[in-house]
mmCIF file with all atom_site columns, C-alpha atoms in Angstrom:
data_model
loop_
_atom_site.group_PDB
_atom_site.id
_atom_site.type_symbol
_atom_site.label_atom_id
_atom_site.label_alt_id
_atom_site.label_comp_id
_atom_site.label_asym_id
_atom_site.label_entity_id
_atom_site.label_seq_id
_atom_site.pdbx_PDB_ins_code
_atom_site.Cartn_x
_atom_site.Cartn_y
_atom_site.Cartn_z
_atom_site.occupancy
_atom_site.B_iso_or_equiv
_atom_site.pdbx_formal_charge
_atom_site.auth_seq_id
_atom_site.auth_comp_id
_atom_site.auth_asym_id
_atom_site.auth_atom_id
_atom_site.pdbx_PDB_model_num
ATOM 1   C CA . HIS V 1 1   ? -0.147  -0.105  0.139   1.00 56.00 ? 1   HIS V CA 1
ATOM 2   C CA . LYS V 1 2   ? 2.806   2.172   1.111   1.00 64.00 ? 2   LYS V CA 1
ATOM 3   C CA . ARG V 1 3   ? 4.867   1.856   -2.177  1.00 67.00 ? 3   ARG V CA 1
ATOM 4   C CA . ILE V 1 4   ? 1.526   2.803   -4.276  1.00 64.00 ? 4   ILE V CA 1
ATOM 5   C CA . TRP V 1 5   ? 0.409   6.024   -2.069  1.00 65.00 ? 5   TRP V CA 1
ATOM 6   C CA . LEU V 1 6   ? 4.113   6.775   -2.582  1.00 70.00 ? 6   LEU V CA 1
ATOM 7   C CA . SER V 1 7   ? 5.112   6.362   -6.142  1.00 70.00 ? 7   SER V CA 1
ATOM 8   C CA . ARG V 1 8   ? 1.571   8.364   -6.581  1.00 66.00 ? 8   ARG V CA 1
ATOM 9   C CA . ARG V 1 9   ? 2.480   11.234  -4.545  1.00 67.00 ? 9   ARG V CA 1
ATOM 10  C CA . LEU V 1 10  ? 6.259   11.584  -5.914  1.00 69.00 ? 10  LEU V CA 1
ATOM 11  C CA . TYR V 1 11  ? 4.467   11.659  -9.526  1.00 64.00 ? 11  TYR V CA 1
ATOM 12  C CA . ARG V 1 12  ? 2.135   14.899  -8.557  1.00 66.00 ? 12  ARG V CA 1
ATOM 13  C CA . GLU V 1 13  ? 4.976   16.596  -6.637  1.00 67.00 ? 13  GLU V CA 1
ATOM 14  C CA . HIS V 1 14  ? 7.456   15.756  -9.942  1.00 68.00 ? 14  HIS V CA 1
ATOM 15  C CA . HIS V 1 15  ? 5.068   17.343  -12.088 1.00 64.00 ? 15  HIS V CA 1
ATOM 16  C CA . GLY V 1 16  ? 3.838   20.035  -10.000 1.00 65.00 ? 16  GLY V CA 1
ATOM 17  C CA . GLY V 1 17  ? 0.451   18.842  -9.426  1.00 59.00 ? 17  GLY V CA 1
ATOM 18  C CA . ARG V 1 18  ? -0.171  19.528  -5.526  1.00 57.00 ? 18  ARG V CA 1
ATOM 19  C CA . VAL V 1 19  ? -3.529  18.358  -4.401  1.00 55.00 ? 19  VAL V CA 1
ATOM 20  C CA . SER V 1 20  ? -4.686  19.343  -0.950  1.00 55.00 ? 20  SER V CA 1
ATOM 21  C CA . GLU V 1 21  ? -7.225  16.040  -0.571  1.00 60.00 ? 21  GLU V CA 1
ATOM 22  C CA . GLU V 1 22  ? -5.584  12.781  -1.609  1.00 61.00 ? 22  GLU V CA 1
ATOM 23  C CA . GLU V 1 23  ? -7.177  10.531  -4.161  1.00 66.00 ? 23  GLU V CA 1
ATOM 24  C CA . PRO V 1 24  ? -8.907  7.316   -2.555  1.00 68.00 ? 24  PRO V CA 1
ATOM 25  C CA . ILE V 1 25  ? -7.207  3.849   -3.156  1.00 70.00 ? 25  ILE V CA 1
ATOM 26  C CA . LEU V 1 26  ? -9.380  1.041   -3.844  1.00 75.00 ? 26  LEU V CA 1
ATOM 27  C CA . PHE V 1 27  ? -6.748  -1.591  -2.955  1.00 76.00 ? 27  PHE V CA 1
ATOM 28  C CA . VAL V 1 28  ? -7.188  -5.128  -4.126  1.00 79.00 ? 28  VAL V CA 1
ATOM 29  C CA . GLU V 1 29  ? -4.538  -7.834  -2.872  1.00 79.00 ? 29  GLU V CA 1
ATOM 30  C CA . CYS V 1 30  ? -4.631  -10.969 -4.601  1.00 80.00 ? 30  CYS V CA 1
ATOM 31  C CA . THR V 1 31  ? -2.746  -14.265 -5.416  1.00 80.00 ? 31  THR V CA 1
ATOM 32  C CA . ARG V 1 32  ? -2.504  -15.917 -8.679  1.00 78.00 ? 32  ARG V CA 1
ATOM 33  C CA . ASP V 1 33  ? -4.520  -18.650 -7.553  1.00 70.00 ? 33  ASP V CA 1
ATOM 34  C CA . ASP V 1 34  ? -6.268  -20.284 -10.948 1.00 64.00 ? 34  ASP V CA 1
ATOM 35  C CA . THR V 1 35  ? -7.820  -22.970 -8.796  1.00 70.00 ? 35  THR V CA 1
ATOM 36  C CA . ALA V 1 36  ? -11.377 -23.566 -9.996  1.00 62.00 ? 36  ALA V CA 1
ATOM 37  C CA . GLY V 1 37  ? -13.074 -20.702 -7.412  1.00 73.00 ? 37  GLY V CA 1
ATOM 38  C CA . GLY V 1 38  ? -9.586  -19.425 -6.224  1.00 80.00 ? 38  GLY V CA 1
ATOM 39  C CA . VAL V 1 39  ? -9.672  -15.637 -6.830  1.00 82.00 ? 39  VAL V CA 1
ATOM 40  C CA . LEU V 1 40  ? -13.763 -15.990 -6.496  1.00 82.00 ? 40  LEU V CA 1
ATOM 41  C CA . ARG V 1 41  ? -12.735 -17.164 -2.896  1.00 83.00 ? 41  ARG V CA 1
ATOM 42  C CA . GLU V 1 42  ? -10.373 -14.113 -2.645  1.00 82.00 ? 42  GLU V CA 1
ATOM 43  C CA . VAL V 1 43  ? -13.404 -11.494 -3.494  1.00 81.00 ? 43  VAL V CA 1
ATOM 44  C CA . ARG V 1 44  ? -15.225 -12.981 -0.937  1.00 84.00 ? 44  ARG V CA 1
ATOM 45  C CA . THR V 1 45  ? -12.969 -13.516 1.864   1.00 84.00 ? 45  THR V CA 1
ATOM 46  C CA . GLN V 1 46  ? -12.567 -9.463  1.196   1.00 81.00 ? 46  GLN V CA 1
ATOM 47  C CA . PHE V 1 47  ? -16.017 -8.126  0.624   1.00 82.00 ? 47  PHE V CA 1
ATOM 48  C CA . ALA V 1 48  ? -16.691 -10.555 4.392   1.00 86.00 ? 48  ALA V CA 1
ATOM 49  C CA . ARG V 1 49  ? -14.088 -7.863  5.944   1.00 83.00 ? 49  ARG V CA 1
ATOM 50  C CA . GLY V 1 50  ? -15.491 -4.984  3.927   1.00 80.00 ? 50  GLY V CA 1
ATOM 51  C CA . VAL V 1 51  ? -12.016 -4.437  2.320   1.00 76.00 ? 51  VAL V CA 1
ATOM 52  C CA . GLY V 1 52  ? -10.897 -4.364  -1.436  1.00 74.00 ? 52  GLY V CA 1
ATOM 53  C CA . ILE V 1 53  ? -13.909 -4.238  -3.460  1.00 73.00 ? 53  ILE V CA 1
ATOM 54  C CA . GLY V 1 54  ? -15.515 -5.247  -0.699  1.00 70.00 ? 54  GLY V CA 1
ATOM 55  C CA . GLY V 1 55  ? -14.879 -1.533  0.973   1.00 71.00 ? 55  GLY V CA 1
ATOM 56  C CA . ASP V 1 56  ? -15.741 1.700   -1.213  1.00 71.00 ? 56  ASP V CA 1
ATOM 57  C CA . LEU V 1 57  ? -15.583 1.806   -4.448  1.00 72.00 ? 57  LEU V CA 1
ATOM 58  C CA . ALA V 1 58  ? -15.158 5.793   -5.023  1.00 72.00 ? 58  ALA V CA 1
ATOM 59  C CA . GLY V 1 59  ? -11.564 5.270   -5.215  1.00 72.00 ? 59  GLY V CA 1
ATOM 60  C CA . THR V 1 60  ? -8.826  3.988   -7.895  1.00 77.00 ? 60  THR V CA 1
ATOM 61  C CA . LEU V 1 61  ? -8.496  0.367   -8.016  1.00 80.00 ? 61  LEU V CA 1
ATOM 62  C CA . GLU V 1 62  ? -5.094  -0.881  -7.473  1.00 81.00 ? 62  GLU V CA 1
ATOM 63  C CA . VAL V 1 63  ? -4.285  -4.553  -7.995  1.00 83.00 ? 63  VAL V CA 1
ATOM 64  C CA . HIS V 1 64  ? -1.165  -6.043  -6.492  1.00 82.00 ? 64  HIS V CA 1
ATOM 65  C CA . PHE V 1 65  ? -0.559  -9.916  -6.638  1.00 84.00 ? 65  PHE V CA 1
ATOM 66  C CA . LYS V 1 66  ? 0.817   -10.920 -3.183  1.00 82.00 ? 66  LYS V CA 1
ATOM 67  C CA . ASP V 1 67  ? 5.145   -12.001 -3.436  1.00 83.00 ? 67  ASP V CA 1
ATOM 68  C CA . GLU V 1 68  ? 5.387   -9.655  -6.593  1.00 83.00 ? 68  GLU V CA 1
ATOM 69  C CA . ASN V 1 69  ? 6.173   -6.097  -7.083  1.00 80.00 ? 69  ASN V CA 1
ATOM 70  C CA . SER V 1 70  ? 4.271   -5.354  -10.393 1.00 77.00 ? 70  SER V CA 1
ATOM 71  C CA . ALA V 1 71  ? 1.901   -2.631  -10.329 1.00 74.00 ? 71  ALA V CA 1
ATOM 72  C CA . GLY V 1 72  ? -0.413  -0.966  -13.555 1.00 78.00 ? 72  GLY V CA 1
ATOM 73  C CA . SER V 1 73  ? -2.670  -1.191  -15.760 1.00 83.00 ? 73  SER V CA 1
ATOM 74  C CA . ALA V 1 74  ? -1.214  -4.615  -17.195 1.00 87.00 ? 74  ALA V CA 1
ATOM 75  C CA . VAL V 1 75  ? -1.391  -6.153  -13.457 1.00 87.00 ? 75  VAL V CA 1
ATOM 76  C CA . LYS V 1 76  ? -5.470  -4.576  -13.322 1.00 87.00 ? 76  LYS V CA 1
ATOM 77  C CA . ARG V 1 77  ? -6.395  -6.306  -16.804 1.00 90.00 ? 77  ARG V CA 1
ATOM 78  C CA . GLU V 1 78  ? -4.979  -10.009 -15.323 1.00 89.00 ? 78  GLU V CA 1
ATOM 79  C CA . TRP V 1 79  ? -7.098  -9.225  -12.320 1.00 87.00 ? 79  TRP V CA 1
ATOM 80  C CA . PHE V 1 80  ? -10.055 -8.929  -14.533 1.00 88.00 ? 80  PHE V CA 1
ATOM 81  C CA . ALA V 1 81  ? -9.139  -11.659 -16.814 1.00 89.00 ? 81  ALA V CA 1
ATOM 82  C CA . LEU V 1 82  ? -9.371  -13.799 -13.472 1.00 87.00 ? 82  LEU V CA 1
ATOM 83  C CA . VAL V 1 83  ? -12.189 -13.208 -12.355 1.00 86.00 ? 83  VAL V CA 1
ATOM 84  C CA . SER V 1 84  ? -13.955 -12.888 -15.882 1.00 86.00 ? 84  SER V CA 1
ATOM 85  C CA . ASP V 1 85  ? -13.020 -16.545 -16.298 1.00 85.00 ? 85  ASP V CA 1
ATOM 86  C CA . ALA V 1 86  ? -14.064 -17.132 -12.666 1.00 84.00 ? 86  ALA V CA 1
ATOM 87  C CA . PHE V 1 87  ? -17.377 -15.868 -12.945 1.00 83.00 ? 87  PHE V CA 1
ATOM 88  C CA . LEU V 1 88  ? -17.949 -17.973 -16.538 1.00 83.00 ? 88  LEU V CA 1
ATOM 89  C CA . ALA V 1 89  ? -16.392 -21.020 -15.237 1.00 82.00 ? 89  ALA V CA 1
ATOM 90  C CA . SER V 1 90  ? -19.727 -23.604 -14.932 1.00 78.00 ? 90  SER V CA 1
ATOM 91  C CA . GLU V 1 91  ? -18.662 -24.690 -11.977 1.00 80.00 ? 91  GLU V CA 1
ATOM 92  C CA . GLU V 1 92  ? -19.411 -21.917 -10.132 1.00 80.00 ? 92  GLU V CA 1
ATOM 93  C CA . GLY V 1 93  ? -21.980 -21.577 -11.234 1.00 82.00 ? 93  GLY V CA 1
ATOM 94  C CA . LEU V 1 94  ? -22.871 -18.262 -11.184 1.00 85.00 ? 94  LEU V CA 1
ATOM 95  C CA . LEU V 1 95  ? -23.673 -17.796 -14.412 1.00 86.00 ? 95  LEU V CA 1
ATOM 96  C CA . VAL V 1 96  ? -25.375 -20.534 -17.202 1.00 85.00 ? 96  VAL V CA 1
ATOM 97  C CA . SER V 1 97  ? -25.755 -20.431 -20.532 1.00 85.00 ? 97  SER V CA 1
ATOM 98  C CA . THR V 1 98  ? -28.783 -21.946 -22.459 1.00 85.00 ? 98  THR V CA 1
ATOM 99  C CA . ASP V 1 99  ? -27.422 -21.317 -26.063 1.00 89.00 ? 99  ASP V CA 1
ATOM 100 C CA . ARG V 1 100 ? -24.127 -23.463 -25.747 1.00 83.00 ? 100 ARG V CA 1
ATOM 101 C CA . GLY V 1 101 ? -21.972 -20.279 -24.732 1.00 78.00 ? 101 GLY V CA 1
ATOM 102 C CA . GLY V 1 102 ? -23.006 -18.234 -27.323 1.00 85.00 ? 102 GLY V CA 1
ATOM 103 C CA . SER V 1 103 ? -24.347 -15.472 -24.289 1.00 89.00 ? 103 SER V CA 1
ATOM 104 C CA . VAL V 1 104 ? -24.998 -16.543 -20.292 1.00 87.00 ? 104 VAL V CA 1
ATOM 105 C CA . ARG V 1 105 ? -27.433 -15.227 -17.645 1.00 89.00 ? 105 ARG V CA 1
ATOM 106 C CA . PRO V 1 106 ? -27.365 -15.275 -13.924 1.00 88.00 ? 106 PRO V CA 1
ATOM 107 C CA . ALA V 1 107 ? -27.710 -18.919 -12.398 1.00 85.00 ? 107 ALA V CA 1
ATOM 108 C CA . ALA V 1 108 ? -31.513 -19.236 -10.771 1.00 76.00 ? 108 ALA V CA 1
#
């Protein structure tokens, strides 16, 4: 968390963009757990604790994979791909298709 906050602060100071109030950060920390339901378990845990996407959604999204130093838009895209794949996984039963995968709808 601190590294992301510091890098934003330094960028603003360097570019002359002094802001009196800090922009809120929606921070999501996760693993690259690609086992069935792994990413959904992490999302549910955050929701239950009221942190990450379970908290205030008004901030700028920052995604961090545990035990990695990567950050930025590529990390966000990868996280969204993991979440999307998890939502579409038939074993989760969140979405169902009546036309062999052409479209999906929420499961009843």
